[in-house]
Amino acid sequence: MGTFTQMATFVEVVARGSLSGAARAEGIAPAMIGRRLDALESRLGVKLLQRTTRKLVLTDEGVAFLEDCQRILAEVNEAESAISERSARASGHLTVSAPAGFGRQHVAPLLPSFLAEHRDVTVNLNLNDRVIDLVGDGVDVAIRIASLGDSNLVGVKLADNGRVLVAAPAYLKRHGTPRVPADLARHNCLAISSEGSQRGWTFLDNGKPVTLKVSGNMVCNDGAVLHAWALAGKGLAWRSMWEVGDQIASGELCTVLDDFAAPGNDIHAVFAQRRHLPLRIRAFVDFLRRSYAAPDYWRQR
């Protein structure tokens, strides 16, 4: 007799309040229910139920075991439902939001392959750097490069994301290489601006994150422009590895202040709920996570 069958029988007996009620629900004889309970108690070596002709009373051990059984059976049911749905075909319309730069480089190029695997799915990709309201804007999945903190949204990590300070070799040859963050005061720093204010650059100082305001002769609200300026040798830029990794590998950009690099904000997929997610959402998130985890993925871009 299976362990899960015995556990399910125990939970059903408690829910129905009698052996006969559980037997009727399952369509078997009450004696079979009784044998399952006896076998369970014998195997556990404890009494779970005090049985009389009129009622059933849970023992202290029975109360504790009931909670565990209910939790375990619920998890098993959820796992079975999930695997059953995976064997079904994903279908329907999927609305995805992503930061503009990351979306152009690392979401849009993957969509044709995803849709080739899931031919009954259509996708609307919205590239926007503002933080959107998933429910209000009707978005199924949002890609975010940030610490989720205490967000009420459900997040799934897709990939690591380090941030590095980069410059073209020509710039460093002309102006020298900064050795500590304080040296940035003597350099042209290409900073991103947002709504008129400049965002600081974060470094580790004795193991603690410190954000520095930097200055330079050019700021922009578009990271791609800062990237291009850095490549052109116009100054230092603080960029994500997903954006500059290939230029670092080719030698077009060099990293500096690596010993002071702060932990990056990881790349997440977020959505409004975890339970009963449509298969198209789960399939898309799994596809991105699998793609980004491929050993050669980041080196190919």
JSON list of C-alpha atoms in Angstrom, two decimals, residues 181-187 189-194 196-203 210-216 219 238:
[
{"chain": "A", "resi": 181, "resn": "PRO", "atom": "CA", "xyz": [37.41, 55.85, -7.06]},
{"chain": "A", "resi": 182, "resn": "ALA", "atom": "CA", "xyz": [38.64, 59.25, -5.83]},
{"chain": "A", "resi": 183, "resn": "ASP", "atom": "CA", "xyz": [40.73, 59.52, -9.03]},
{"chain": "A", "resi": 184, "resn": "LEU", "atom": "CA", "xyz": [37.50, 59.90, -11.02]},
{"chain": "A", "resi": 185, "resn": "ALA", "atom": "CA", "xyz": [37.42, 63.57, -10.02]},
{"chain": "A", "resi": 186, "resn": "ARG", "atom": "CA", "xyz": [40.22, 64.09, -12.57]},
{"chain": "A", "resi": 187, "resn": "HIS", "atom": "CA", "xyz": [38.48, 62.20, -15.39]},
{"chain": "A", "resi": 189, "resn": "CYS", "atom": "CA", "xyz": [32.88, 60.69, -16.69]},
{"chain": "A", "resi": 190, "resn": "LEU", "atom": "CA", "xyz": [30.06, 59.95, -19.11]},
{"chain": "A", "resi": 191, "resn": "ALA", "atom": "CA", "xyz": [27.08, 59.70, -16.80]},
{"chain": "A", "resi": 192, "resn": "ILE", "atom": "CA", "xyz": [23.47, 58.82, -17.44]},
{"chain": "A", "resi": 193, "resn": "SER", "atom": "CA", "xyz": [20.85, 61.39, -16.50]},
{"chain": "A", "resi": 194, "resn": "SER", "atom": "CA", "xyz": [17.25, 60.76, -15.55]},
{"chain": "A", "resi": 196, "resn": "GLY", "atom": "CA", "xyz": [17.27, 66.16, -15.16]},
{"chain": "A", "resi": 197, "resn": "SER", "atom": "CA", "xyz": [19.32, 64.56, -12.37]},
{"chain": "A", "resi": 198, "resn": "GLN", "atom": "CA", "xyz": [22.46, 62.51, -12.72]},
{"chain": "A", "resi": 199, "resn": "ARG", "atom": "CA", "xyz": [22.65, 59.00, -11.34]},
{"chain": "A", "resi": 200, "resn": "GLY", "atom": "CA", "xyz": [25.71, 58.18, -9.25]},
{"chain": "A", "resi": 201, "resn": "TRP", "atom": "CA", "xyz": [28.18, 55.35, -9.76]},
{"chain": "A", "resi": 202, "resn": "THR", "atom": "CA", "xyz": [28.41, 52.68, -7.04]},
{"chain": "A", "resi": 203, "resn": "PHE", "atom": "CA", "xyz": [31.65, 51.13, -5.82]},
{"chain": "A", "resi": 210, "resn": "VAL", "atom": "CA", "xyz": [29.35, 53.82, -1.81]},
{"chain": "A", "resi": 211, "resn": "THR", "atom": "CA", "xyz": [27.66, 55.92, -4.50]},
{"chain": "A", "resi": 212, "resn": "LEU", "atom": "CA", "xyz": [29.74, 58.72, -6.03]},
{"chain": "A", "resi": 213, "resn": "LYS", "atom": "CA", "xyz": [28.55, 61.69, -8.01]},
{"chain": "A", "resi": 214, "resn": "VAL", "atom": "CA", "xyz": [30.82, 62.09, -11.00]},
{"chain": "A", "resi": 215, "resn": "SER", "atom": "CA", "xyz": [31.19, 64.85, -13.57]},
{"chain": "A", "resi": 216, "resn": "GLY", "atom": "CA", "xyz": [32.01, 65.21, -17.23]},
{"chain": "A", "resi": 219, "resn": "VAL", "atom": "CA", "xyz": [25.54, 63.33, -20.00]},
{"chain": "A", "resi": 238, "resn": "TRP", "atom": "CA", "xyz": [29.75, 52.74, -15.98]}
]
